[in-house]
Amino acid sequence: MSSNGAILVVDFGAQYSQLIARRVREANVYSEIVSYEITEREIKDRAPVGIILSGGPKSVHQPGAPSLDPNIFGLGIPILGICYGAQLIAQIEGGTVLKTGRGEYGRTTIEVNDRSGILACLARQESQVWMSHSDSIVSVPDGYKISASSLQAPVAALENASKKIYGVQFHPEVVHTDGGRELINLFVREICGATPNWTSASIIEASVAKIRSQVGDGKVLCALSGGVDSAVAATLVHRAVGEQLTCVFVDTGLMRKGEADEVEALFAGKFHVELIMADEKDRFLSKLQGVEDPESKRKIIGENFIRVFESIAKKLGDHKFLVQGTLYPDVIESGGQDAAIIKTHHNVGGLPEDMDFKLIEPLRDLFKDEVRTIGLELGLSEEIIWRQPFPGPGLAVRIVGEVTKERLDILSAADAIVVEEVKSYGLWKELWQSFAVLPAVRSVGVMGDERTYAYPIIVRAVTSEDAMTADWARLPFELLDRIANRLINEVAGVNRVAYDITSKPPGTIEWE
Ligand code: XMP
């Protein structure tokens, strides 16, 4: 996507940079994250309509702290600085920033002195905002006025309307800031005058045109995993080049119950995509025989996935392009927009880098929530769009110890019950993941006057933002009770149910 007419978010190492970019896009304006090392020349070339300076962990007066080419302030492009970004504006323009020893963290009240500019969207004289700073701006540069203050920050907002430069010490991108979304909207739409053309329809249209021009009359291969990213990527490519696309679904037998059938019904059925269903259940089961170590399982599954895919690609012979479901956060993490080489391991089963394909990455500019929105617009079902993340090695890392046909059948039946009950209770979308785990122990029980010696099922449900940390979900007892009842009554070989109340850290989400 071109930056022309976009909002550039200059990243000073903030944990919230991606959130800022998403908020801008929610105002239907394209935004890109760039490094603070960007030069005046590069900004001119990109021709953005506005610039937002992010927060950051450093102090502006620390030696070596990230700064910005001061000439950028003279380009006449509206600038909004947030937290560190606001302090940088103060420092570069001639004000003073000090470590006052009076930081503010979390919900804070600001007194709004002037609502004629960037704070016009705040409804009240006193507003609740989210702060996270230990340094403060103590004097503003010439030509700037103070438009809000808080108890500990004499300058909670500063602005120079004629230069269209604004700074806020608080975080408008965070939901806890009253009117924060409106503040970003106001900056983007009114102050910068950005055109609100970043919509699902326009994303799809631009993406389809780009794929067509990349592919020409070539043939494209896409590995489907059953997850939302590969599904949306495949659907976009199919819309662009139709029958030139062939999809491959490798059925490892380690998927959730019914997953292979769902993928087939959707792609071969509804979308009429040329789909190769590779039934490799026996292969994976036999390769996993006797293997107990989690990392060995992962390695075996990864390698065999690649072998199967490679042999299909070789048989087809004439497919030069490979679809990857790379998302914008992957692009940012691997060095930004200009990093031409994207690590192939991020997506679709970890296909090797030495495969001789040209990559098609239709989701490269998009955040996950945008992928979901365009997926719905493309006609994918809610079912696919709201899939919870599922690990590449599938149920194999939820069976502690050896994966056998018997144990796979138990887990797959148990997992389907957990999924069904969580969905019917209306909690599916709220949970990051919810599933069953089969440990490698058995315990004694009594069922119908008979002693049993069978497996327990561990139910695991977590909430999370990004899987880096997670909390165990406080599922209602009523739901746990239903799940436990059904597991014992319906899954042969199960006589006990436990609920995992471990957060991450110290646990991980998966058991292996
Ligand atoms: P953990 O268990 O490390 O999982 O807390 C974090 C997230 O990653 C998923 N996961 C995997 N995904 N291949 C994958 O594609 C894997 O080997 C793998 N292991 C864990 C897990 O489901 C969770 O969302």
PDB file of C-alpha atoms and ligand atoms in Angstrom, residues 295 298 345-346 349 388-394 397-398 432-433 435 460 462 466-470 504 507-512, ligand 1:
ATOM      1  CA  GLU A 295       9.815 -31.059  20.855  1.00  0.00           C
ATOM      2  CA  ARG A 298       6.786 -30.881  16.839  1.00  0.00           C
ATOM      3  CA  HIS A 345       8.363 -19.896   9.139  1.00  0.00           C
ATOM      4  CA  HIS A 346       5.706 -17.488  10.328  1.00  0.00           C
ATOM      5  CA  GLY A 349       2.916 -24.789   8.456  1.00  0.00           C
ATOM      6  CA  GLN A 388      -9.518 -19.640  18.134  1.00  0.00           C
ATOM      7  CA  PRO A 389      -5.786 -20.048  17.499  1.00  0.00           C
ATOM      8  CA  PHE A 390      -4.844 -23.695  17.071  1.00  0.00           C
ATOM      9  CA  PRO A 391      -1.242 -24.918  17.259  1.00  0.00           C
ATOM     10  CA  GLY A 392       0.379 -26.212  14.061  1.00  0.00           C
ATOM     11  CA  PRO A 393       1.150 -29.631  15.624  1.00  0.00           C
ATOM     12  CA  GLY A 394      -2.516 -29.814  16.599  1.00  0.00           C
ATOM     13  CA  VAL A 397       0.749 -31.333  21.792  1.00  0.00           C
ATOM     14  CA  ARG A 398      -2.417 -31.783  23.842  1.00  0.00           C
ATOM     15  CA  TRP A 432      -8.443 -16.753  23.590  1.00  0.00           C
ATOM     16  CA  GLN A 433      -8.439 -20.551  23.578  1.00  0.00           C
ATOM     17  CA  PHE A 435      -9.786 -26.982  24.718  1.00  0.00           C
ATOM     18  CA  ARG A 460      -8.124 -25.569  29.697  1.00  0.00           C
ATOM     19  CA  VAL A 462      -7.622 -18.920  28.906  1.00  0.00           C
ATOM     20  CA  ASP A 466      -1.435 -12.025  22.364  1.00  0.00           C
ATOM     21  CA  ALA A 467      -0.564 -15.431  23.902  1.00  0.00           C
ATOM     22  CA  MET A 468       2.577 -13.971  25.510  1.00  0.00           C
ATOM     23  CA  THR A 469       0.749 -13.910  28.815  1.00  0.00           C
ATOM     24  CA  ALA A 470      -2.579 -15.496  29.651  1.00  0.00           C
ATOM     25  CA  LYS A 504       0.946 -17.977  31.875  1.00  0.00           C
ATOM     26  CA  GLY A 507       2.398 -22.241  32.900  1.00  0.00           C
ATOM     27  CA  THR A 508       2.163 -22.173  29.124  1.00  0.00           C
ATOM     28  CA  ILE A 509      -1.169 -22.252  27.349  1.00  0.00           C
ATOM     29  CA  GLU A 510      -0.573 -25.683  25.833  1.00  0.00           C
ATOM     30  CA  TRP A 511       0.486 -28.602  28.002  1.00  0.00           C
ATOM     31  CA  GLU A 512       3.419 -29.513  25.791  1.00  0.00           C
TER      32      GLU A 512
HETATM   33  P1  XMP B   1       2.189 -21.647  24.716  1.00  0.00           P
HETATM   34  O1  XMP B   1       1.764 -23.063  24.974  1.00  0.00           O
HETATM   35  O2  XMP B   1       3.652 -21.530  24.405  1.00  0.00           O
HETATM   36  O3  XMP B   1       1.423 -21.204  23.399  1.00  0.00           O
HETATM   37  O4  XMP B   1       1.755 -20.708  25.807  1.00  0.00           O
HETATM   38  C1  XMP B   1       1.309 -19.888  22.931  1.00  0.00           C
HETATM   39  C2  XMP B   1       0.423 -19.893  21.692  1.00  0.00           C
HETATM   40  O5  XMP B   1       1.090 -20.573  20.631  1.00  0.00           O
HETATM   41  C3  XMP B   1       0.354 -21.721  20.210  1.00  0.00           C
HETATM   42  N1  XMP B   1       1.343 -22.783  19.989  1.00  0.00           N
HETATM   43  C4  XMP B   1       1.778 -23.165  18.782  1.00  0.00           C
HETATM   44  N2  XMP B   1       1.443 -22.750  17.548  1.00  0.00           N
HETATM   45  N3  XMP B   1       2.971 -24.284  16.624  1.00  0.00           N
HETATM   46  C5  XMP B   1       2.031 -23.335  16.470  1.00  0.00           C
HETATM   47  O6  XMP B   1       1.721 -22.985  15.329  1.00  0.00           O
HETATM   48  C6  XMP B   1       3.371 -24.761  17.833  1.00  0.00           C
HETATM   49  O7  XMP B   1       4.221 -25.650  17.935  1.00  0.00           O
HETATM   50  C7  XMP B   1       2.728 -24.158  18.965  1.00  0.00           C
HETATM   51  N4  XMP B   1       2.860 -24.346  20.303  1.00  0.00           N
HETATM   52  C8  XMP B   1       1.986 -23.483  20.906  1.00  0.00           C
HETATM   53  C9  XMP B   1      -0.609 -22.027  21.345  1.00  0.00           C
HETATM   54  O8  XMP B   1      -1.768 -22.699  20.891  1.00  0.00           O
HETATM   55  C10 XMP B   1      -0.888 -20.637  21.890  1.00  0.00           C
HETATM   56  O9  XMP B   1      -1.877 -19.970  21.118  1.00  0.00           O
END
